[in-house]
Amino acid sequence: MSTPIEANANPPVASARSAKSAKSVKTSKKSYLIFFFSWFLLIATGVLGTMLYTEHLKTRLSEQLASQTEAQLQAMQAQYQQQLDQLKASVTTDIANLQTKVDSFNELLAFTKDSANTKTDNSNQLYTQLAEVKKKLDELKQNLDVLK
């Protein structure tokens, strides 16, 4: 009798062990699945975070670059406008100086033209008066020489 009891006692222990090992295999498969899923989730989150941060940095950098470029363009435009204003003032001054030279040259040409003519007008009146005074002076000298 002791033998059949032992025979009956061993099979439930073996089946309990096999059930325990089957249960532990199922739990270990679940553990591995949860472990790998957690690692996959961590890696995916890291990659996604990196991509979002990189995009944020690109946007921020492009905004800074655009603002710097705009500031430099405004500075260059102000400098260009200043140089253009200086050039306008210089050209205006040069044109005014040239105009006065042209006017004086025109007066000289008019005086020369009037001097070449026998007829005089009001603009050359002083020159003609001096010429007349010189003629009268010459006549007076001749009359004085005759009297001597």
Short mmCIF file of C-alpha atoms in Angstrom, two decimals:
data_model
loop_
_atom_site.label_atom_id
_atom_site.label_comp_id
_atom_site.label_asym_id
_atom_site.label_seq_id
_atom_site.Cartn_x
_atom_site.Cartn_y
_atom_site.Cartn_z
CA MET A 1 0.00 0.00 0.00
CA SER A 2 2.69 2.31 0.53
CA THR A 3 3.75 1.96 -3.04
CA PRO A 4 0.47 2.94 -4.64
CA ILE A 5 0.25 5.96 -2.45
CA GLU A 6 3.69 7.03 -3.49
CA ALA A 7 2.82 6.39 -7.09
CA ASN A 8 -0.25 8.48 -6.72
CA ALA A 9 1.65 11.19 -4.78
CA ASN A 10 4.42 11.64 -7.33
CA PRO A 11 2.28 12.40 -10.37
CA PRO A 12 0.48 15.36 -8.78
CA VAL A 13 3.86 16.82 -7.72
CA ALA A 14 5.22 16.43 -11.22
CA SER A 15 2.10 17.94 -12.71
CA ALA A 16 2.30 20.78 -10.17
CA ARG A 17 5.89 21.40 -11.19
CA SER A 18 5.00 21.29 -14.85
CA ALA A 19 2.06 23.65 -14.22
CA LYS A 20 4.34 25.92 -12.22
CA SER A 21 6.97 25.87 -14.95
CA ALA A 22 4.32 26.49 -17.63
CA LYS A 23 2.95 29.35 -15.56
CA SER A 24 6.45 30.75 -15.02
CA VAL A 25 7.16 30.45 -18.79
CA LYS A 26 3.98 32.42 -19.52
CA THR A 27 4.87 35.06 -16.95
CA SER A 28 8.47 35.22 -18.18
CA LYS A 29 7.19 35.66 -21.78
CA LYS A 30 4.91 38.45 -20.54
CA SER A 31 7.83 39.98 -18.64
CA TYR A 32 10.03 39.90 -21.74
CA LEU A 33 7.22 41.37 -23.81
CA ILE A 34 6.63 44.16 -21.30
CA PHE A 35 10.39 44.74 -21.02
CA PHE A 36 10.90 44.98 -24.81
CA PHE A 37 7.80 47.11 -25.24
CA SER A 38 9.03 49.47 -22.51
CA TRP A 39 12.45 49.73 -24.18
CA PHE A 40 10.83 50.33 -27.57
CA LEU A 41 8.59 53.00 -26.04
CA LEU A 42 11.59 54.69 -24.37
CA ILE A 43 13.62 54.66 -27.60
CA ALA A 44 10.68 55.92 -29.68
CA THR A 45 10.03 58.70 -27.14
CA GLY A 46 13.71 59.68 -27.21
CA VAL A 47 13.80 59.77 -31.01
CA LEU A 48 10.57 61.77 -31.16
CA GLY A 49 11.83 64.20 -28.50
CA THR A 50 15.11 64.61 -30.37
CA MET A 51 13.28 65.32 -33.62
CA LEU A 52 11.00 67.88 -31.97
CA TYR A 53 13.90 69.60 -30.21
CA THR A 54 15.93 69.69 -33.43
CA GLU A 55 12.99 71.24 -35.26
CA HIS A 56 12.61 73.79 -32.47
CA LEU A 57 16.31 74.67 -32.71
CA LYS A 58 16.10 75.01 -36.49
CA THR A 59 13.13 77.36 -36.21
CA ARG A 60 14.80 79.43 -33.51
CA LEU A 61 18.06 79.62 -35.45
CA SER A 62 16.32 80.64 -38.66
CA GLU A 63 14.40 83.37 -36.79
CA GLN A 64 17.62 84.70 -35.26
CA LEU A 65 19.35 84.60 -38.62
CA ALA A 66 16.44 86.42 -40.25
CA SER A 67 16.46 89.14 -37.59
CA GLN A 68 20.24 89.59 -37.89
CA THR A 69 19.98 89.77 -41.66
CA GLU A 70 17.17 92.32 -41.41
CA ALA A 71 19.22 94.45 -39.00
CA GLN A 72 22.24 94.32 -41.29
CA LEU A 73 20.09 95.22 -44.31
CA GLN A 74 18.62 98.19 -42.47
CA ALA A 75 22.09 99.37 -41.45
CA MET A 76 23.35 99.03 -45.02
CA GLN A 77 20.28 100.86 -46.33
CA ALA A 78 20.80 103.71 -43.85
CA GLN A 79 24.47 103.94 -44.83
CA TYR A 80 23.58 103.88 -48.52
CA GLN A 81 20.96 106.60 -47.99
CA GLN A 82 23.50 108.73 -46.10
CA GLN A 83 26.06 108.35 -48.89
CA LEU A 84 23.40 109.16 -51.47
CA ASP A 85 22.42 112.32 -49.57
CA GLN A 86 26.07 113.36 -49.33
CA LEU A 87 26.50 112.75 -53.05
CA LYS A 88 23.39 114.81 -53.82
CA ALA A 89 24.68 117.69 -51.69
CA SER A 90 28.10 117.49 -53.34
CA VAL A 91 26.62 117.43 -56.83
CA THR A 92 24.31 120.35 -56.00
CA THR A 93 27.27 122.38 -54.70
CA ASP A 94 29.36 121.50 -57.75
CA ILE A 95 26.50 122.45 -60.08
CA ALA A 96 26.06 125.79 -58.28
CA ASN A 97 29.81 126.50 -58.57
CA LEU A 98 29.77 125.51 -62.21
CA GLN A 99 26.72 127.72 -62.82
CA THR A 100 28.49 130.74 -61.34
CA LYS A 101 31.53 130.03 -63.53
CA VAL A 102 29.31 129.69 -66.60
CA ASP A 103 27.56 132.96 -65.75
CA SER A 104 30.84 134.80 -65.30
CA PHE A 105 32.14 133.30 -68.55
CA ASN A 106 28.95 134.42 -70.33
CA GLU A 107 29.44 137.94 -68.94
CA LEU A 108 33.03 137.92 -70.18
CA LEU A 109 31.93 136.74 -73.62
CA ALA A 110 29.22 139.40 -73.72
CA PHE A 111 31.78 142.05 -72.69
CA THR A 112 34.20 140.87 -75.37
CA LYS A 113 31.44 140.87 -77.96
CA ASP A 114 30.37 144.36 -76.92
CA SER A 115 33.97 145.54 -77.04
CA ALA A 116 34.39 144.25 -80.57
CA ASN A 117 31.30 146.14 -81.81
CA THR A 118 31.41 149.82 -82.55
CA LYS A 119 28.00 150.26 -81.07
CA THR A 120 27.66 150.11 -77.30
CA ASP A 121 24.74 149.21 -75.14
CA ASN A 122 23.93 149.77 -71.49
CA SER A 123 25.89 146.73 -70.29
CA ASN A 124 29.10 148.13 -71.77
CA GLN A 125 28.41 151.77 -70.96
CA LEU A 126 31.33 152.20 -68.57
CA TYR A 127 33.82 150.90 -71.11
CA THR A 128 32.52 153.25 -73.78
CA GLN A 129 32.61 156.19 -71.39
CA LEU A 130 36.25 155.41 -70.58
CA ALA A 131 37.02 155.25 -74.28
CA GLU A 132 35.37 158.62 -74.82
CA VAL A 133 37.28 160.17 -71.92
CA LYS A 134 40.52 158.86 -73.40
CA LYS A 135 39.69 160.36 -76.78
CA LYS A 136 38.94 163.76 -75.21
CA LEU A 137 42.16 163.58 -73.22
CA ASP A 138 44.10 162.92 -76.38
CA GLU A 139 42.39 165.88 -78.07
CA LEU A 140 43.22 168.11 -75.11
CA LYS A 141 46.87 167.04 -75.27
CA GLN A 142 46.97 167.88 -78.96
CA ASN A 143 45.40 171.28 -78.31
CA LEU A 144 47.93 171.91 -75.54
CA ASP A 145 50.78 170.98 -77.84
CA VAL A 146 49.43 173.37 -80.48
CA LEU A 147 49.32 176.18 -77.94
CA LYS A 148 52.95 175.78 -77.03
#
